[in-house]
Coordinates of N, CA and C in Angstrom, one line a residue:
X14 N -63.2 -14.0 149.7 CA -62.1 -14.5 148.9 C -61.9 -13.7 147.7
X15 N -60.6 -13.1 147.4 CA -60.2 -12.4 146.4 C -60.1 -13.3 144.9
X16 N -60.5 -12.8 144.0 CA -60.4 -13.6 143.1 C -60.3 -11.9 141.9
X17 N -59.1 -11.8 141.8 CA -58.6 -9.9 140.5 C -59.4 -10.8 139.1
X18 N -59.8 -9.9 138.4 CA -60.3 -9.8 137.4 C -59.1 -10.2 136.3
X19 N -58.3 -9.4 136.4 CA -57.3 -9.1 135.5 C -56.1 -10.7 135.4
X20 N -56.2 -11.7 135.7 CA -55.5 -12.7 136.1 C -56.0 -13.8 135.9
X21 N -55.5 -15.0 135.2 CA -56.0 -16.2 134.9 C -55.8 -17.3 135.7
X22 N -55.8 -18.6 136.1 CA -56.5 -19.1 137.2 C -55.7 -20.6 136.9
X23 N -55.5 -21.3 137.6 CA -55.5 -22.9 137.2 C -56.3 -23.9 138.2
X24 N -56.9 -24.9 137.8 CA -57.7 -25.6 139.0 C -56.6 -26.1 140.0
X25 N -55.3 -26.0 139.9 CA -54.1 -26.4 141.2 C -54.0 -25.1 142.3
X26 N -54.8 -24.4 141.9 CA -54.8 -22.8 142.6 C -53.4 -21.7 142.6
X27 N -53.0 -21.6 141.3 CA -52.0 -20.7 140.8 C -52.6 -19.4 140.3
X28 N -52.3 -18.4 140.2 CA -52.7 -17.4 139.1 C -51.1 -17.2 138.2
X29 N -51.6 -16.2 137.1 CA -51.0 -15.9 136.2 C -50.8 -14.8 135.9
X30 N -50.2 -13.9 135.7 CA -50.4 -12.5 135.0 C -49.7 -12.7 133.6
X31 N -50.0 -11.9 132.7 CA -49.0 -12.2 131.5 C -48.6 -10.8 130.9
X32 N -47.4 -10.1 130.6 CA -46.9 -9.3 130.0 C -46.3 -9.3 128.8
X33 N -47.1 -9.3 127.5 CA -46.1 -9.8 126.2 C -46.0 -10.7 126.0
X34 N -44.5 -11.3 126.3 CA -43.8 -12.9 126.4 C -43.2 -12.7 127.8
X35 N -43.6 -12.6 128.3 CA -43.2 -12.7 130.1 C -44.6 -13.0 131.0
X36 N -44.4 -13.2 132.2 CA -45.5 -14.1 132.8 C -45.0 -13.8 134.9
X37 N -46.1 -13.4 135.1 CA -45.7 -13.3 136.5 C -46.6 -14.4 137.0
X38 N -46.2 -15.6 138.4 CA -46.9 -16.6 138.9 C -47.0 -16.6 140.5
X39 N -48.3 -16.8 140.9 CA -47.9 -17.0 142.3 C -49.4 -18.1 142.5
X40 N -49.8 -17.8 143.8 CA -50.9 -18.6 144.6 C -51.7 -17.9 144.8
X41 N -53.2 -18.7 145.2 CA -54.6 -17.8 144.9 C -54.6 -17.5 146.5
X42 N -55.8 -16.9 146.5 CA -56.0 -16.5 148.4 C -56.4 -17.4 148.7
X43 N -56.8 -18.6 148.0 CA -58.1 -19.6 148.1 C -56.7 -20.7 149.3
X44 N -55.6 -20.7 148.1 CA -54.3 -21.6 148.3 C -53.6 -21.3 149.8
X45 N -53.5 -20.3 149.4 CA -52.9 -19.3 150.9 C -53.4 -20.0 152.2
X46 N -55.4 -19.8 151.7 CA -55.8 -19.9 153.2 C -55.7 -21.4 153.4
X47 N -56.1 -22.1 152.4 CA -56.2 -23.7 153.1 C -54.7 -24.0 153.1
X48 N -53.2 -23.5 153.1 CA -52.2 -24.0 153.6 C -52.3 -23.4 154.7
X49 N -52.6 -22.1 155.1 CA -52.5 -21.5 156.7 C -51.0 -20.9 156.7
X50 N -50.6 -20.2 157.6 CA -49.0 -19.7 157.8 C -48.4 -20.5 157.2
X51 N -48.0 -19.5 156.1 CA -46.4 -20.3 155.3 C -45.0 -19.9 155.9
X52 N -44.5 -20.9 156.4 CA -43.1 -20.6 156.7 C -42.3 -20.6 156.3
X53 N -42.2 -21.2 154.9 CA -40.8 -21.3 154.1 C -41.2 -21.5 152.3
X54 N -40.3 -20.8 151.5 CA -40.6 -21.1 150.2 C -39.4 -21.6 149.3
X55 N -39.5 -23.0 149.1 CA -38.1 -23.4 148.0 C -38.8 -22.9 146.6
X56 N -37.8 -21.9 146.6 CA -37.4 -20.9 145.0 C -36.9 -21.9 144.4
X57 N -37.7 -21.5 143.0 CA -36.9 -22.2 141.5 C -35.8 -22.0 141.4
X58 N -34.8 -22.7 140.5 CA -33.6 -21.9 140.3 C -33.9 -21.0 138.8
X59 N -32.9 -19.9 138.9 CA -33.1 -19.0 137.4 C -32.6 -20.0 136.3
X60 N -33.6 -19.3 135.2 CA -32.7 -20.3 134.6 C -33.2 -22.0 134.1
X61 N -33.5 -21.8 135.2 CA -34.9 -23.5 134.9 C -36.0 -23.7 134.2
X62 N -35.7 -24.3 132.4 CA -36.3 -24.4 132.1 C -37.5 -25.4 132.5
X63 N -39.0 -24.9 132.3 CA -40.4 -26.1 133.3 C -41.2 -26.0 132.0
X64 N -41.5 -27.1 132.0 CA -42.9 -27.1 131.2 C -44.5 -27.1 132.0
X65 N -45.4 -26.9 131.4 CA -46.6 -26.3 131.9 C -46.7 -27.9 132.8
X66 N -47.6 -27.6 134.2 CA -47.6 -28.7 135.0 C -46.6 -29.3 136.1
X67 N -45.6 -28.9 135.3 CA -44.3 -29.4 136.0 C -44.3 -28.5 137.5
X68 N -43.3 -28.9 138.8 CA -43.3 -28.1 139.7 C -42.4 -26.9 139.7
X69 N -43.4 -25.7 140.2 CA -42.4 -24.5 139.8 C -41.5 -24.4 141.2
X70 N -42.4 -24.7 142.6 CA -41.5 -24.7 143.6 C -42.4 -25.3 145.1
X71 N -42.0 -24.7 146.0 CA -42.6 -25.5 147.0 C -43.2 -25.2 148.1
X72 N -44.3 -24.5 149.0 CA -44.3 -23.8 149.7 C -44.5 -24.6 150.9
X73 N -44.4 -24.0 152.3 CA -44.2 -24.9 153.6 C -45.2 -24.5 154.9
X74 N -46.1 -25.0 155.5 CA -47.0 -24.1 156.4 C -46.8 -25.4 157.4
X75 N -47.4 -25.1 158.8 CA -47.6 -26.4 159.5 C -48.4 -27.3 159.3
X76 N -49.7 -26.8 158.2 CA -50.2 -27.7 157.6 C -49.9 -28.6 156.8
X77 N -48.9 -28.4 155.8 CA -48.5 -28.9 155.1 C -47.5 -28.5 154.1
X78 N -46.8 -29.3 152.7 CA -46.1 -29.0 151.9 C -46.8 -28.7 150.9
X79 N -47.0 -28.0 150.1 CA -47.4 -28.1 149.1 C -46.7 -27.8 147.8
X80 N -46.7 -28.1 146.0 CA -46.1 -27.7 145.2 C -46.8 -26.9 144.4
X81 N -46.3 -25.9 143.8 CA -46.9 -24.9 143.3 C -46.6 -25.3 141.4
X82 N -47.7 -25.7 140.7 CA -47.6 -25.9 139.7 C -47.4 -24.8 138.4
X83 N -46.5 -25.1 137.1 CA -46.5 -24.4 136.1 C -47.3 -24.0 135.4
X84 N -48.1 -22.8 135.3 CA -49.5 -23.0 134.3 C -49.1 -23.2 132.7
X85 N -47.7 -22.9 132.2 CA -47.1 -22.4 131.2 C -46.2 -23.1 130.7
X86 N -45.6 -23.0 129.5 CA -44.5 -23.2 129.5 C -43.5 -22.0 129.6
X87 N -42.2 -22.5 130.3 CA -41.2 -21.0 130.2 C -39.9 -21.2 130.9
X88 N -39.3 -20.2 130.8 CA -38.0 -20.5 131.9 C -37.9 -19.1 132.8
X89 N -37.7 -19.9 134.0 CA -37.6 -19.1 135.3 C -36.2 -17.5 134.9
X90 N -36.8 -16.4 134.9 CA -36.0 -15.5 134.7 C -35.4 -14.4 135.8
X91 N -36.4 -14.4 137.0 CA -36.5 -13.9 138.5 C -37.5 -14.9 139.3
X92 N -37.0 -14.3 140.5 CA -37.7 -15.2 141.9 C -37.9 -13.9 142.6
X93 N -38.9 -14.2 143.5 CA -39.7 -12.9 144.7 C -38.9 -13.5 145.8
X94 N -37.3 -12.8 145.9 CA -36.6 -13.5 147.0 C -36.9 -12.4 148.0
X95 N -37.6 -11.8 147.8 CA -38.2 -10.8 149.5 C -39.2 -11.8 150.3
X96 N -39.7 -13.3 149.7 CA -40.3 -13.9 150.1 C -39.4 -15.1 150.8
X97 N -38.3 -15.2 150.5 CA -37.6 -16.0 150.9 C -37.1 -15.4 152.8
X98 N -37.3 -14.6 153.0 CA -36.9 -14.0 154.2 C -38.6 -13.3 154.8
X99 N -39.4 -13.6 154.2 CA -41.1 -13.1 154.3 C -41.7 -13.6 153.9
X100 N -41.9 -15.4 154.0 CA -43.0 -15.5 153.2 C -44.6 -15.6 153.6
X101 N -44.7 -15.2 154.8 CA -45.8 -15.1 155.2 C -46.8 -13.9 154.6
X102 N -45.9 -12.6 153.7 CA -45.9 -12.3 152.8 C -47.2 -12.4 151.7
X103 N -47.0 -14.0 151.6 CA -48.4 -14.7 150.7 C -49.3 -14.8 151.4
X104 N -49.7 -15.1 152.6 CA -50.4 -14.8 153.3 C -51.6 -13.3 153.6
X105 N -50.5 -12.4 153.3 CA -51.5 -11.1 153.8 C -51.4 -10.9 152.1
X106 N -50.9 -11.2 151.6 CA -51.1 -10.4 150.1 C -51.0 -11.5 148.9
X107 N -51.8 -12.2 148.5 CA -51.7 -13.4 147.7 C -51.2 -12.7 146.0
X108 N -51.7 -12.0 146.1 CA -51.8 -11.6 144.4 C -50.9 -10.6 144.2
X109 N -49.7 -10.0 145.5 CA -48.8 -9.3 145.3 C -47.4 -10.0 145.5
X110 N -47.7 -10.9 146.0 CA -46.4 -11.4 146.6 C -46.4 -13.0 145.4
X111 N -45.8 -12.5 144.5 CA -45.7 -13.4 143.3 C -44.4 -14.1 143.5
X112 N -44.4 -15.3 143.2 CA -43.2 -16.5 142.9 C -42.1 -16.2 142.0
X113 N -42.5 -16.4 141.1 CA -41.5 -16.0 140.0 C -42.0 -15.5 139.1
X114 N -40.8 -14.8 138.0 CA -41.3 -14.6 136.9 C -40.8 -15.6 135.7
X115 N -41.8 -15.3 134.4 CA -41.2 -16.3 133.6 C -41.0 -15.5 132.2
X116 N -40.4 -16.0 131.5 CA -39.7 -16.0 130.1 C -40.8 -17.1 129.1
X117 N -41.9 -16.3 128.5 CA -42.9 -17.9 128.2 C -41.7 -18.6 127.0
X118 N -42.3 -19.8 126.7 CA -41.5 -20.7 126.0 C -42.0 -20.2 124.1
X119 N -41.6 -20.3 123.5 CA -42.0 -19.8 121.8 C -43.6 -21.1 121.9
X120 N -44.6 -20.1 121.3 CA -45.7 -21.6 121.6 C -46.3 -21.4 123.1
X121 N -46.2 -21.1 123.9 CA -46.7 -21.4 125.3 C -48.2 -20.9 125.0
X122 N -48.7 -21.0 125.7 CA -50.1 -20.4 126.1 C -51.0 -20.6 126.9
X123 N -51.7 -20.3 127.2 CA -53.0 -19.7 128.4 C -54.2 -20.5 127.9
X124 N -53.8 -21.2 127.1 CA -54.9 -22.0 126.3 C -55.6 -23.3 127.9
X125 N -56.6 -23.3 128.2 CA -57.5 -24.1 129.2 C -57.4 -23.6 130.5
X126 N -56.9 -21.9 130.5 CA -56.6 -21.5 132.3 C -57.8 -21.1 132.5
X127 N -58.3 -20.8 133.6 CA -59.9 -19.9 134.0 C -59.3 -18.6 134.2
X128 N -60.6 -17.9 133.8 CA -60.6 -16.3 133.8 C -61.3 -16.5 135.0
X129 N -61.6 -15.5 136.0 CA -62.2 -15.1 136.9 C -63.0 -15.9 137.5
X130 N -64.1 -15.8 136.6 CA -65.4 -15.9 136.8 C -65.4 -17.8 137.0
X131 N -64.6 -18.3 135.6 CA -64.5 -19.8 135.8 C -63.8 -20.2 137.1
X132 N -62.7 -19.4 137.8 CA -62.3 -19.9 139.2 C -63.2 -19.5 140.2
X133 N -64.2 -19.0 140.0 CA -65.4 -18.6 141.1 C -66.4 -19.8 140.9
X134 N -66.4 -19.9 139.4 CA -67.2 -21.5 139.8 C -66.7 -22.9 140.2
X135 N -65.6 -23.0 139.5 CA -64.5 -24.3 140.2 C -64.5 -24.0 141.6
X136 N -64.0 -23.1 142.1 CA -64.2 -23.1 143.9 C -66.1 -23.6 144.7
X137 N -66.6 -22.8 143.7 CA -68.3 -23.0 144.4 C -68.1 -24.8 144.3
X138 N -67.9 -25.4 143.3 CA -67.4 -26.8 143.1 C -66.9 -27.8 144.2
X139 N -66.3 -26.6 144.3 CA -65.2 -27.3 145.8 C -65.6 -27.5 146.4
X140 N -66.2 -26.8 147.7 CA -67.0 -26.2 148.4 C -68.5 -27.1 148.4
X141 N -69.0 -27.2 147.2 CA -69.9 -28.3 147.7 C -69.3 -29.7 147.9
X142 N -68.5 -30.1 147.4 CA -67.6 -31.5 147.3 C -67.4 -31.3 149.4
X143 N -67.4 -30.9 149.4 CA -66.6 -30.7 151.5 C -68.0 -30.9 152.2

């Protein structure tokens, strides 16, 4: 299971990238694998202001639906619409094939995400819980 160094974490299984005041989001490998083949992704609209928590969007496999949560606060400024025609996409490439980007909100922050190492132990977590 991939878990990049460089990327912060949420226990809903999001990552984060952050540039500045801008913010790239998608889903862990961890997320990827226990949805299985994603067949469909409802994109944010641009433009949509979310607060941290809130749902950013929605992904679709035969397993199930799942919602992809906001680690941040911000407003949606781009969508990964090559995923909208690919989203299986997340699947072979979890940490390239990012959701959206964000615009952080004045104030946002990264304050209680896991770095790395803490999403390697929340998952060992898991994993005994099963």
């Amino acid at each position: 299971m991939q878990v990049p160094e460089s990327l912060l974490y949420t226990k809903e299984h999001e990552w984060i990238k952050t540039e500045a005041d801008t913010a790239y989001i998608g889903v862990t490998d961890y997320a990827q694998d226990a949805l299985g083949d994603i067949a469909y992704v409802e994109m944010p609209e641009i433009g949509a202001k979310l607060e941290r928590e809130s749902v950013l969007c929605t992904l679709e496999s035969p397993k199930a639906v799942a919602e992809v949560f906001m680690p941040v606060d911000g407003v949606v400024i781009e969508v990964n619409s090559a995923l909208e025609e690919e989203p299986g996409d997340i699947n072979t490439d979890p940490y390239g094939s990012w959701l959206a980007k964000v615009q952080l909100s004045e104030g946002s922050s990264t304050q209680g995400l896991l770095k790395a190492e803490g999403y390697i132990e929340y998952l060992k977590t898991i994993d005994e819980a099963h």
